[in-house]
Amino acid sequence: MSLTLHLDVEAWRRHLAQTRDAVPGLVPVAKGNGYGYGLARLADEATRLGVDVLAVGTSPEVAAVRAGGWRGDVVVLTAWSALDPTAVALLDDPRVITTVGRLDDLAEVGRRRPGARVIVELLTSMCRFGIAPDEVARVRSLAQGLDVEGWTIHLPLKASDGAREAAALAERAVAAVPAPVWLSHLSPAECVRLGDQLPVETRLRMGTKLWLGAPGTRRTSARVLDVHPVRRGQKVGYWQHRMPRAGHVVVVAGGTAHGVALSAPTAGATLKQRLTSAASGAMEAAGFALSPFTIGGRKRTFVEPPHMQSSLVFVPAGVPVAVGDEVPVELRLTTATLDEIVEG
Ligand SMILES: *Cc1c(COP(=O)(O)O)cnc(C)c1O
């Protein structure tokens, strides 16, 4: 089985260091599948970058980045809940900064662990977590006895005017409790400008643009595990679909467990696409979905939906393909699980 990420480590690290240098107060975000690299790997890279704090998504991910060697402060981005035993236990950890998104929870954290390090989340147009702007004034008294390390503002990716929204919220919050403002999804320049407007420092959290920001530093490939000649009309696969043409069924590494199903666009979704496919005589015209695997210079169609760890794709007769070939595969790295990372 091999779905492989080929990484030009030197070039990637140059990009990471440049980003760190361009973003004062950068807080790298390592969460979920570790943006395809894994949390331990990102923890190691964050250590090399020499940043003072690393953000994780959920409370159990604190242990995951520490397993990767991280020794600095960790901020948990998901708002604290008394229903999360790991988050409750982490209140006692002096290197963990807890995000709090509700007034009741702020009171609860204060009761359970006086002196806990917290940042208070402000509700934005995201409408996810956070204290509403008109509740900000109440934070001052509730936060007494807590170590308020900042306010946090998480803007939508598609904000109509993110910088203005952030500035209005931040001014209101900082007037109530003067503390640094932690931001997401602003440009570094917008973040610096906001810092100049405020009497406190700003910090910018970044995941995708940091870890996945230099696409030229990586490529993903899938190994060809087997190849079988098929006749026109032959039934193939779990679902015994008939092949509309003669050619080869190619078994490639990469299935639903790798996140391949999610990245496979459905071909022929629109009438126009179907007509284009029909005109070019492609498999898509017969209802076969386009796969993310490129063989012989173009993306090939799935014979059927991906299996757990491999996929069946069809190539017409005459396309050279052999067992052991490494073929390009297009993956969204935030939803992919790779079998291995090969450094070059
Ligand atoms: C996940 C997350 C980020 C990082 O998002 P990217 O789009 O990957 O940069 C930043 N801030 C918060 C609060 C998050 O939850």
Coordinates of N, CA and C and ligand atoms in Angstrom, one line a residue, residues 29 31 35 57 77-78 121 128 152-154 157 183-185 205-210 334, ligand 1:
V29 N -0.9 26.7 13.7 CA -2.0 25.8 14.1 C -1.7 24.4 13.6
K31 N -3.6 20.9 13.9 CA -4.8 20.2 14.3 C -5.3 19.1 13.3
Y35 N -2.8 18.6 8.7 CA -2.6 19.1 7.3 C -1.9 18.2 6.4
G57 N -6.4 22.0 17.9 CA -7.9 22.2 17.7 C -8.6 21.7 18.9
L77 N -7.9 25.5 20.6 CA -8.8 26.5 19.9 C -10.3 26.2 20.2
T78 N -10.7 24.9 20.4 CA -12.1 24.6 20.6 C -12.4 25.2 22.0
E121 N -13.0 34.0 23.7 CA -13.4 34.1 22.3 C -14.6 35.1 22.1
R128 N -20.0 30.8 15.4 CA -19.6 29.4 15.9 C -19.5 29.5 17.4
T152 N -9.8 36.3 21.6 CA -9.6 35.7 20.3 C -10.8 36.0 19.3
I153 N -10.4 36.3 18.1 CA -11.4 36.6 17.1 C -11.1 35.7 15.9
H154 N -12.1 34.9 15.5 CA -11.9 33.9 14.4 C -12.9 34.4 13.3
L157 N -13.6 32.8 6.5 CA -12.6 32.8 5.4 C -13.1 33.9 4.3
L183 N -5.8 36.6 16.4 CA -6.7 36.7 15.2 C -6.4 35.5 14.3
S184 N -7.5 35.2 13.5 CA -7.3 34.2 12.4 C -7.9 34.7 11.1
H185 N -7.3 34.3 10.1 CA -7.8 34.6 8.7 C -7.8 36.1 8.4
R205 N -3.0 33.5 14.1 CA -2.9 32.1 14.0 C -3.0 31.6 12.5
M206 N -2.2 30.6 12.2 CA -2.2 30.3 10.8 C -1.9 28.8 10.6
G207 N -2.8 28.1 9.8 CA -2.6 26.7 9.6 C -2.3 26.5 8.1
T208 N -3.4 26.5 7.3 CA -3.3 26.2 5.9 C -2.2 27.0 5.1
K209 N -2.2 28.3 5.3 CA -1.2 29.2 4.6 C 0.2 28.9 5.0
L210 N 0.4 28.5 6.2 CA 1.7 28.1 6.7 C 2.2 26.8 6.2
T334 N -5.9 18.5 3.7 CA -6.6 18.7 5.0 C -7.6 17.5 5.3
Ligands
LIG1 C1 -8.3 26.0 12.4 C2 -8.2 27.3 13.0 C3 -7.2 28.2 12.4 C4 -6.4 27.8 11.2 O1 -7.1 27.8 10.1 P1 -6.4 27.7 8.6 O2 -7.5 28.1 7.7 O3 -6.0 26.3 8.4 O4 -5.3 28.7 8.7 C5 -7.1 29.5 12.9 N1 -7.9 29.9 13.9 C6 -8.8 29.1 14.5 C7 -9.6 29.6 15.7 C8 -9.0 27.8 14.0 O5 -9.9 27.0 14.6

